[in-house]
Amino acid sequence: MNLSNVDLNLLVAFEALYDTRSVSLAGQRLHRAQPSVSNALSRLRHLFGDTLFVRSAQGMLPTARADALRPIVGAALAQIRAALTSAEAFDPAQAQDRRFTIAASDYVDIVLLPSLMALLRSQAPGLSLRVTALDRAAVYAQLDQGEVDLAIGGHLAPPKRMTSEHLYDEDFVCVTDVSRAPKRRRAMTLDAYTDLPHALFVPSDDGSTRGVIDTALNRLGRRRRVVATFAHVAALPRVVQGTDLVATLARRVAERLAPPGVALRELPAELDATAFPIHLVSGSRTQTDPAGRWLCGLVKDAVARMLADQ
């Protein structure tokens, strides 16, 4: 194929159509009228000799050929965008009127954002930050469409077209009232853990901590006895205080939120494998934007500061 005969804008249209699954939404993203996008789709079908997208009740579903093309086209466009913006400088100290949006879990709000906010205010006081709840069902579309600049959290599984960076690993501990459990100062036995009444954090998204712990227990043929559930992880260290309840939560959250009189207990040895990674996920829009790349670096600096302060 002679590249001189190919309109590279067609690849941009393909990317928008794939990410939005809609001619009208792709047009909004590209600032083009719907007939123009429809024409681009017709030309794309002729170029690749494939239907590429099939109309359905769920929108325009990509064909197998389109699925195969998306990471290739995305990588090519990312390199072109990077080449066009590589000469642009981003000075965070001088930048004004720019707002970043980060999708973050409750865990990140508690553990990482204090360090990140301190760095942002010291290095880029003219910038603003919006932190939104991490919606695991929608976050990758939000990254594609530029609604979110970064996503940070555990148990993330982004598509290959996105950049995923491992920040560090986290594990779980139990929290319990000290006065009611003087014998629980060491790691619990599995029998003790499953016999105790549990308070449980159940987030609204699909990344429930319960799934991690209970999946491990199921493999062992065991179950824990959950007697209370809560929508906010910050509630757990308080509700166990003065009760016979035990709660399981991320170690760094427990260390920050446990009040006096509430102690941390190690999980049974059989549950050690429930540790999980914290990832930073970004799309091609962020990776080809000098300001976006700076923000990614700032997150990693915040992680280094947080780990050093432990």
mmCIF file of C-alpha atoms in Angstrom:
data_model
loop_
_atom_site.group_PDB
_atom_site.id
_atom_site.type_symbol
_atom_site.label_atom_id
_atom_site.label_comp_id
_atom_site.label_asym_id
_atom_site.label_seq_id
_atom_site.Cartn_x
_atom_site.Cartn_y
_atom_site.Cartn_z
ATOM 1 C CA MET A 1 0.000 0.000 0.000
ATOM 2 C CA ASN A 2 1.262 3.438 -0.956
ATOM 3 C CA LEU A 3 1.107 5.620 2.161
ATOM 4 C CA SER A 4 0.986 8.774 0.065
ATOM 5 C CA ASN A 5 -2.512 7.721 -0.979
ATOM 6 C CA VAL A 6 -3.700 7.224 2.619
ATOM 7 C CA ASP A 7 -5.359 10.032 4.568
ATOM 8 C CA LEU A 8 -3.989 9.695 8.118
ATOM 9 C CA ASN A 9 -7.097 11.448 9.412
ATOM 10 C CA LEU A 10 -8.901 8.182 8.678
ATOM 11 C CA LEU A 11 -6.843 6.507 11.404
ATOM 12 C CA VAL A 12 -7.851 9.227 13.855
ATOM 13 C CA ALA A 13 -11.480 8.619 12.890
ATOM 14 C CA PHE A 14 -11.018 4.871 13.360
ATOM 15 C CA GLU A 15 -9.602 5.436 16.855
ATOM 16 C CA ALA A 16 -12.556 7.655 17.801
ATOM 17 C CA LEU A 17 -15.102 5.216 16.370
ATOM 18 C CA TYR A 18 -13.541 2.280 18.183
ATOM 19 C CA ASP A 19 -13.348 4.085 21.523
ATOM 20 C CA THR A 20 -16.848 5.609 21.429
ATOM 21 C CA ARG A 21 -18.726 2.862 19.502
ATOM 22 C CA SER A 22 -20.826 5.653 17.998
ATOM 23 C CA VAL A 23 -20.690 7.807 14.853
ATOM 24 C CA SER A 24 -22.281 10.762 16.642
ATOM 25 C CA LEU A 25 -19.997 10.526 19.703
ATOM 26 C CA ALA A 26 -16.963 10.115 17.477
ATOM 27 C CA GLY A 27 -18.045 13.261 15.637
ATOM 28 C CA GLN A 28 -18.274 15.169 18.923
ATOM 29 C CA ARG A 29 -14.818 13.980 19.927
ATOM 30 C CA LEU A 30 -13.352 14.970 16.538
ATOM 31 C CA HIS A 31 -15.410 18.174 16.222
ATOM 32 C CA ARG A 32 -16.776 16.910 12.931
ATOM 33 C CA ALA A 33 -20.328 16.612 11.617
ATOM 34 C CA GLN A 34 -21.918 13.150 11.668
ATOM 35 C CA PRO A 35 -22.037 12.819 7.837
ATOM 36 C CA SER A 36 -18.300 13.510 7.731
ATOM 37 C CA VAL A 37 -17.624 10.698 10.202
ATOM 38 C CA SER A 38 -19.951 8.355 8.295
ATOM 39 C CA ASN A 39 -17.993 9.134 5.146
ATOM 40 C CA ALA A 40 -14.743 8.398 6.968
ATOM 41 C CA LEU A 41 -16.140 5.053 8.116
ATOM 42 C CA SER A 42 -17.063 4.170 4.533
ATOM 43 C CA ARG A 43 -13.540 5.001 3.392
ATOM 44 C CA LEU A 44 -12.045 2.990 6.257
ATOM 45 C CA ARG A 45 -14.081 -0.051 5.261
ATOM 46 C CA HIS A 46 -12.814 0.272 1.703
ATOM 47 C CA LEU A 47 -9.229 0.809 2.906
ATOM 48 C CA PHE A 48 -9.146 -2.282 5.121
ATOM 49 C CA GLY A 49 -11.557 -4.441 3.163
ATOM 50 C CA ASP A 50 -13.647 -5.111 6.249
ATOM 51 C CA THR A 51 -16.922 -3.896 7.779
ATOM 52 C CA LEU A 52 -14.953 -2.902 10.911
ATOM 53 C CA PHE A 53 -18.099 -1.995 12.931
ATOM 54 C CA VAL A 54 -21.501 -3.688 13.076
ATOM 55 C CA ARG A 55 -24.593 -1.916 14.381
ATOM 56 C CA SER A 56 -26.227 -3.496 17.449
ATOM 57 C CA ALA A 57 -28.386 -2.577 20.433
ATOM 58 C CA GLN A 58 -25.144 -1.887 22.333
ATOM 59 C CA GLY A 59 -23.840 0.505 19.707
ATOM 60 C CA MET A 60 -21.364 -0.146 16.927
ATOM 61 C CA LEU A 61 -19.529 -3.315 17.832
ATOM 62 C CA PRO A 62 -16.022 -3.788 16.377
ATOM 63 C CA THR A 63 -15.266 -6.787 14.216
ATOM 64 C CA ALA A 64 -12.310 -9.071 14.884
ATOM 65 C CA ARG A 65 -10.356 -7.096 12.275
ATOM 66 C CA ALA A 66 -11.084 -3.831 14.115
ATOM 67 C CA ASP A 67 -10.033 -5.387 17.439
ATOM 68 C CA ALA A 68 -6.742 -6.410 15.867
ATOM 69 C CA LEU A 69 -6.191 -2.976 14.339
ATOM 70 C CA ARG A 70 -6.912 -0.886 17.452
ATOM 71 C CA PRO A 71 -3.608 -1.440 19.325
ATOM 72 C CA ILE A 72 -1.592 -1.045 16.113
ATOM 73 C CA VAL A 73 -3.346 2.152 15.061
ATOM 74 C CA GLY A 74 -3.237 3.479 18.619
ATOM 75 C CA ALA A 75 0.511 2.902 18.894
ATOM 76 C CA ALA A 76 1.140 4.550 15.523
ATOM 77 C CA LEU A 77 -0.939 7.615 16.395
ATOM 78 C CA ALA A 78 0.711 7.857 19.800
ATOM 79 C CA GLN A 79 4.126 8.010 18.142
ATOM 80 C CA ILE A 80 2.951 10.672 15.695
ATOM 81 C CA ARG A 81 1.432 12.745 18.496
ATOM 82 C CA ALA A 82 4.594 12.374 20.556
ATOM 83 C CA ALA A 83 6.700 13.527 17.615
ATOM 84 C CA LEU A 84 4.501 16.578 17.110
ATOM 85 C CA THR A 85 4.508 17.543 20.790
ATOM 86 C CA SER A 86 8.052 16.542 21.750
ATOM 87 C CA ALA A 87 9.302 20.078 21.265
ATOM 88 C CA GLU A 88 6.623 21.513 23.529
ATOM 89 C CA ALA A 89 7.802 22.358 27.009
ATOM 90 C CA PHE A 90 5.642 22.084 30.106
ATOM 91 C CA ASP A 91 6.631 24.241 33.039
ATOM 92 C CA PRO A 92 4.464 23.229 36.010
ATOM 93 C CA ALA A 93 5.562 26.239 38.057
ATOM 94 C CA GLN A 94 4.247 28.617 35.385
ATOM 95 C CA ALA A 95 1.223 26.642 34.186
ATOM 96 C CA GLN A 96 -2.178 28.179 34.857
ATOM 97 C CA ASP A 97 -5.823 27.215 34.429
ATOM 98 C CA ARG A 98 -5.194 23.523 33.807
ATOM 99 C CA ARG A 99 -7.208 20.920 35.682
ATOM 100 C CA PHE A 100 -6.236 17.277 35.922
ATOM 101 C CA THR A 101 -8.762 14.541 36.670
ATOM 102 C CA ILE A 102 -7.711 11.372 38.467
ATOM 103 C CA ALA A 103 -9.980 8.367 39.005
ATOM 104 C CA ALA A 104 -8.975 6.859 42.339
ATOM 105 C CA SER A 105 -10.180 4.211 44.751
ATOM 106 C CA ASP A 106 -10.908 4.938 48.418
ATOM 107 C CA TYR A 107 -7.573 3.298 49.161
ATOM 108 C CA VAL A 108 -5.712 5.838 47.013
ATOM 109 C CA ASP A 109 -7.620 8.725 48.586
ATOM 110 C CA ILE A 110 -6.357 7.699 52.010
ATOM 111 C CA VAL A 111 -2.875 6.399 51.282
ATOM 112 C CA LEU A 112 -1.423 8.208 48.267
ATOM 113 C CA LEU A 113 -3.291 11.443 47.607
ATOM 114 C CA PRO A 114 -1.948 13.336 50.649
ATOM 115 C CA SER A 115 1.605 13.003 49.267
ATOM 116 C CA LEU A 116 0.458 13.755 45.716
ATOM 117 C CA MET A 117 -1.468 16.853 46.781
ATOM 118 C CA ALA A 118 1.505 18.198 48.721
ATOM 119 C CA LEU A 119 3.775 17.822 45.680
ATOM 120 C CA LEU A 120 1.214 19.344 43.328
ATOM 121 C CA ARG A 121 0.744 22.423 45.511
ATOM 122 C CA SER A 122 4.489 22.949 45.905
ATOM 123 C CA GLN A 123 5.446 22.384 42.261
ATOM 124 C CA ALA A 124 2.409 23.624 40.336
ATOM 125 C CA PRO A 125 0.294 26.007 42.438
ATOM 126 C CA GLY A 126 -1.530 27.283 39.349
ATOM 127 C CA LEU A 127 -2.965 23.845 38.523
ATOM 128 C CA SER A 128 -6.066 22.217 39.995
ATOM 129 C CA LEU A 129 -6.957 18.597 40.643
ATOM 130 C CA ARG A 130 -10.284 16.797 40.485
ATOM 131 C CA VAL A 131 -10.409 13.354 42.074
ATOM 132 C CA THR A 132 -13.348 11.211 41.033
ATOM 133 C CA ALA A 133 -14.434 7.778 42.242
ATOM 134 C CA LEU A 134 -12.857 4.907 40.341
ATOM 135 C CA ASP A 135 -15.653 3.335 38.293
ATOM 136 C CA ARG A 136 -14.094 0.118 37.068
ATOM 137 C CA ALA A 137 -16.839 -0.474 34.509
ATOM 138 C CA ALA A 138 -16.374 2.921 32.858
ATOM 139 C CA VAL A 139 -12.833 4.097 33.604
ATOM 140 C CA TYR A 140 -11.171 2.826 30.417
ATOM 141 C CA ALA A 141 -13.758 4.584 28.247
ATOM 142 C CA GLN A 142 -13.226 7.701 30.384
ATOM 143 C CA LEU A 143 -9.491 7.512 29.714
ATOM 144 C CA ASP A 144 -10.068 7.038 25.979
ATOM 145 C CA GLN A 145 -12.400 10.014 25.812
ATOM 146 C CA GLY A 146 -10.214 12.310 27.898
ATOM 147 C CA GLU A 147 -12.712 12.569 30.766
ATOM 148 C CA VAL A 148 -10.028 11.157 33.081
ATOM 149 C CA ASP A 149 -6.266 11.731 32.827
ATOM 150 C CA LEU A 150 -5.120 8.899 35.094
ATOM 151 C CA ALA A 151 -6.559 5.976 37.032
ATOM 152 C CA ILE A 152 -4.899 4.700 40.202
ATOM 153 C CA GLY A 153 -5.909 1.661 42.215
ATOM 154 C CA GLY A 154 -5.622 -2.036 42.835
ATOM 155 C CA HIS A 155 -7.015 -4.923 40.798
ATOM 156 C CA LEU A 156 -6.925 -2.948 37.522
ATOM 157 C CA ALA A 157 -6.796 -4.827 34.218
ATOM 158 C CA PRO A 158 -6.612 -2.214 31.421
ATOM 159 C CA PRO A 159 -6.729 -3.077 27.708
ATOM 160 C CA LYS A 160 -3.423 -3.414 25.894
ATOM 161 C CA ARG A 161 -3.776 -0.049 24.193
ATOM 162 C CA MET A 162 -3.253 1.667 27.558
ATOM 163 C CA THR A 163 -0.127 2.156 29.633
ATOM 164 C CA SER A 164 -0.149 0.392 32.996
ATOM 165 C CA GLU A 165 2.664 1.023 35.481
ATOM 166 C CA HIS A 166 3.202 -0.971 38.661
ATOM 167 C CA LEU A 167 3.668 1.416 41.596
ATOM 168 C CA TYR A 168 4.067 -0.941 44.579
ATOM 169 C CA ASP A 169 2.422 -3.904 46.321
ATOM 170 C CA GLU A 170 -0.102 -3.840 49.161
ATOM 171 C CA ASP A 171 -1.287 -6.545 51.537
ATOM 172 C CA PHE A 172 -4.060 -7.043 54.073
ATOM 173 C CA VAL A 173 -4.235 -7.029 57.865
ATOM 174 C CA CYS A 174 -7.007 -7.420 60.409
ATOM 175 C CA VAL A 175 -8.107 -4.728 62.837
ATOM 176 C CA THR A 176 -9.760 -5.571 66.133
ATOM 177 C CA ASP A 177 -10.396 -4.097 69.549
ATOM 178 C CA VAL A 178 -7.398 -4.762 71.812
ATOM 179 C CA SER A 179 -9.314 -5.089 75.066
ATOM 180 C CA ARG A 180 -11.600 -7.783 73.692
ATOM 181 C CA ALA A 181 -8.879 -9.823 72.012
ATOM 182 C CA PRO A 182 -5.726 -10.015 74.144
ATOM 183 C CA LYS A 183 -4.785 -13.343 72.556
ATOM 184 C CA ARG A 184 -4.809 -11.992 69.015
ATOM 185 C CA ARG A 185 -1.502 -10.146 69.151
ATOM 186 C CA ARG A 186 0.123 -12.599 66.784
ATOM 187 C CA ALA A 187 -1.097 -13.804 63.405
ATOM 188 C CA MET A 188 -4.516 -15.411 63.690
ATOM 189 C CA THR A 189 -5.103 -19.051 62.982
ATOM 190 C CA LEU A 190 -7.412 -19.807 60.102
ATOM 191 C CA ASP A 191 -9.955 -21.313 62.495
ATOM 192 C CA ALA A 192 -9.997 -18.176 64.654
ATOM 193 C CA TYR A 193 -10.307 -15.951 61.595
ATOM 194 C CA THR A 194 -13.309 -17.790 60.152
ATOM 195 C CA ASP A 195 -15.038 -18.171 63.540
ATOM 196 C CA LEU A 196 -14.986 -14.445 64.350
ATOM 197 C CA PRO A 197 -17.782 -12.047 63.296
ATOM 198 C CA HIS A 198 -16.553 -9.823 60.442
ATOM 199 C CA ALA A 199 -17.268 -6.235 59.416
ATOM 200 C CA LEU A 200 -16.842 -5.837 55.672
ATOM 201 C CA PHE A 201 -16.214 -2.969 53.272
ATOM 202 C CA VAL A 202 -18.280 -3.524 50.114
ATOM 203 C CA PRO A 203 -17.532 -0.868 47.453
ATOM 204 C CA SER A 204 -20.058 -0.147 44.740
ATOM 205 C CA ASP A 205 -17.697 -1.146 41.901
ATOM 206 C CA ASP A 206 -16.491 -4.590 40.858
ATOM 207 C CA GLY A 207 -13.164 -4.406 42.701
ATOM 208 C CA SER A 208 -14.504 -5.540 46.060
ATOM 209 C CA THR A 209 -11.884 -6.530 48.624
ATOM 210 C CA ARG A 210 -14.298 -9.244 49.657
ATOM 211 C CA GLY A 211 -13.728 -10.987 46.378
ATOM 212 C CA VAL A 212 -9.998 -11.299 47.026
ATOM 213 C CA ILE A 213 -10.264 -12.641 50.566
ATOM 214 C CA ASP A 214 -13.293 -14.835 49.984
ATOM 215 C CA THR A 215 -11.875 -16.317 46.804
ATOM 216 C CA ALA A 216 -8.800 -17.374 48.793
ATOM 217 C CA LEU A 217 -11.002 -18.809 51.551
ATOM 218 C CA ASN A 218 -13.115 -20.678 49.015
ATOM 219 C CA ARG A 219 -9.993 -22.355 47.652
ATOM 220 C CA LEU A 220 -9.338 -23.564 51.193
ATOM 221 C CA GLY A 221 -12.903 -24.768 51.589
ATOM 222 C CA ARG A 222 -13.626 -22.105 54.220
ATOM 223 C CA ARG A 223 -15.950 -19.135 54.706
ATOM 224 C CA ARG A 224 -15.900 -16.144 57.022
ATOM 225 C CA ARG A 225 -18.949 -14.968 58.959
ATOM 226 C CA VAL A 226 -19.897 -11.465 57.811
ATOM 227 C CA VAL A 227 -22.356 -9.749 60.164
ATOM 228 C CA ALA A 228 -22.071 -6.110 59.017
ATOM 229 C CA THR A 229 -21.219 -4.402 55.714
ATOM 230 C CA PHE A 230 -20.226 -0.796 55.033
ATOM 231 C CA ALA A 231 -19.970 1.377 51.917
ATOM 232 C CA HIS A 232 -16.902 3.295 53.156
ATOM 233 C CA VAL A 233 -13.619 1.702 54.173
ATOM 234 C CA ALA A 234 -12.996 4.474 56.721
ATOM 235 C CA ALA A 235 -15.819 3.053 58.847
ATOM 236 C CA LEU A 236 -14.116 -0.275 59.571
ATOM 237 C CA PRO A 237 -11.438 0.704 62.117
ATOM 238 C CA ARG A 238 -14.070 2.576 64.146
ATOM 239 C CA VAL A 239 -16.811 -0.040 64.138
ATOM 240 C CA VAL A 240 -14.548 -2.749 65.544
ATOM 241 C CA GLN A 241 -13.653 -0.507 68.500
ATOM 242 C CA GLY A 242 -15.396 -1.733 71.639
ATOM 243 C CA THR A 243 -16.956 -4.730 69.853
ATOM 244 C CA ASP A 244 -16.132 -8.366 69.133
ATOM 245 C CA LEU A 245 -15.890 -7.608 65.391
ATOM 246 C CA VAL A 246 -12.834 -8.069 63.216
ATOM 247 C CA ALA A 247 -12.279 -6.338 59.872
ATOM 248 C CA THR A 248 -9.832 -7.013 57.055
ATOM 249 C CA LEU A 249 -8.426 -4.089 55.084
ATOM 250 C CA ALA A 250 -5.316 -2.871 53.308
ATOM 251 C CA ARG A 251 -2.366 -2.536 55.682
ATOM 252 C CA ARG A 252 -1.571 1.089 54.851
ATOM 253 C CA VAL A 253 -5.214 2.087 55.299
ATOM 254 C CA ALA A 254 -5.318 0.350 58.669
ATOM 255 C CA GLU A 255 -2.104 2.044 59.776
ATOM 256 C CA ARG A 256 -3.534 5.458 58.949
ATOM 257 C CA LEU A 257 -7.080 5.031 60.242
ATOM 258 C CA ALA A 258 -6.880 2.745 63.277
ATOM 259 C CA PRO A 259 -7.750 4.784 66.408
ATOM 260 C CA PRO A 260 -6.200 4.188 69.861
ATOM 261 C CA GLY A 261 -7.429 0.916 71.309
ATOM 262 C CA VAL A 262 -7.639 -0.791 67.921
ATOM 263 C CA ALA A 263 -4.783 -3.117 67.015
ATOM 264 C CA LEU A 264 -3.517 -4.571 63.763
ATOM 265 C CA ARG A 265 -3.320 -8.349 63.461
ATOM 266 C CA GLU A 266 -1.606 -10.362 60.760
ATOM 267 C CA LEU A 267 -3.808 -12.531 58.566
ATOM 268 C CA PRO A 268 -3.579 -16.316 58.834
ATOM 269 C CA ALA A 269 -0.557 -17.574 56.933
ATOM 270 C CA GLU A 270 -2.850 -19.373 54.490
ATOM 271 C CA LEU A 271 -4.089 -15.973 53.227
ATOM 272 C CA ASP A 272 -0.678 -14.405 52.557
ATOM 273 C CA ALA A 273 -1.223 -14.753 48.791
ATOM 274 C CA THR A 274 -3.991 -12.124 48.874
ATOM 275 C CA ALA A 275 -1.458 -9.281 48.449
ATOM 276 C CA PHE A 276 -2.218 -7.096 45.439
ATOM 277 C CA PRO A 277 -0.451 -4.505 43.220
ATOM 278 C CA ILE A 278 -1.305 -0.825 42.934
ATOM 279 C CA HIS A 279 -1.195 0.398 39.335
ATOM 280 C CA LEU A 280 -1.157 3.718 37.505
ATOM 281 C CA VAL A 281 -3.100 3.550 34.220
ATOM 282 C CA SER A 282 -3.087 6.157 31.458
ATOM 283 C CA GLY A 283 -4.331 6.351 27.890
ATOM 284 C CA SER A 284 -2.653 7.601 24.725
ATOM 285 C CA ARG A 285 -4.029 11.119 25.251
ATOM 286 C CA THR A 286 -2.163 11.453 28.541
ATOM 287 C CA GLN A 287 1.006 9.784 27.288
ATOM 288 C CA THR A 288 1.302 12.125 24.296
ATOM 289 C CA ASP A 289 0.626 15.259 26.376
ATOM 290 C CA PRO A 290 3.715 16.787 28.065
ATOM 291 C CA ALA A 291 1.568 17.871 31.003
ATOM 292 C CA GLY A 292 0.115 14.364 31.257
ATOM 293 C CA ARG A 293 3.546 12.775 31.301
ATOM 294 C CA TRP A 294 4.608 15.251 33.995
ATOM 295 C CA LEU A 295 1.574 14.233 36.073
ATOM 296 C CA CYS A 296 2.521 10.550 35.747
ATOM 297 C CA GLY A 297 5.985 11.398 37.027
ATOM 298 C CA LEU A 298 4.497 13.357 39.905
ATOM 299 C CA VAL A 299 2.424 10.353 40.958
ATOM 300 C CA LYS A 300 5.558 8.198 41.022
ATOM 301 C CA ASP A 301 7.368 10.873 43.054
ATOM 302 C CA ALA A 302 4.439 10.873 45.490
ATOM 303 C CA VAL A 303 4.706 7.087 45.808
ATOM 304 C CA ALA A 304 8.429 7.377 46.581
ATOM 305 C CA ARG A 305 7.698 9.992 49.239
ATOM 306 C CA MET A 306 4.901 7.911 50.764
ATOM 307 C CA LEU A 307 7.060 4.784 50.927
ATOM 308 C CA ALA A 308 9.975 6.710 52.419
ATOM 309 C CA ASP A 309 7.754 8.141 55.167
ATOM 310 C CA GLN A 310 6.542 4.730 56.346
#
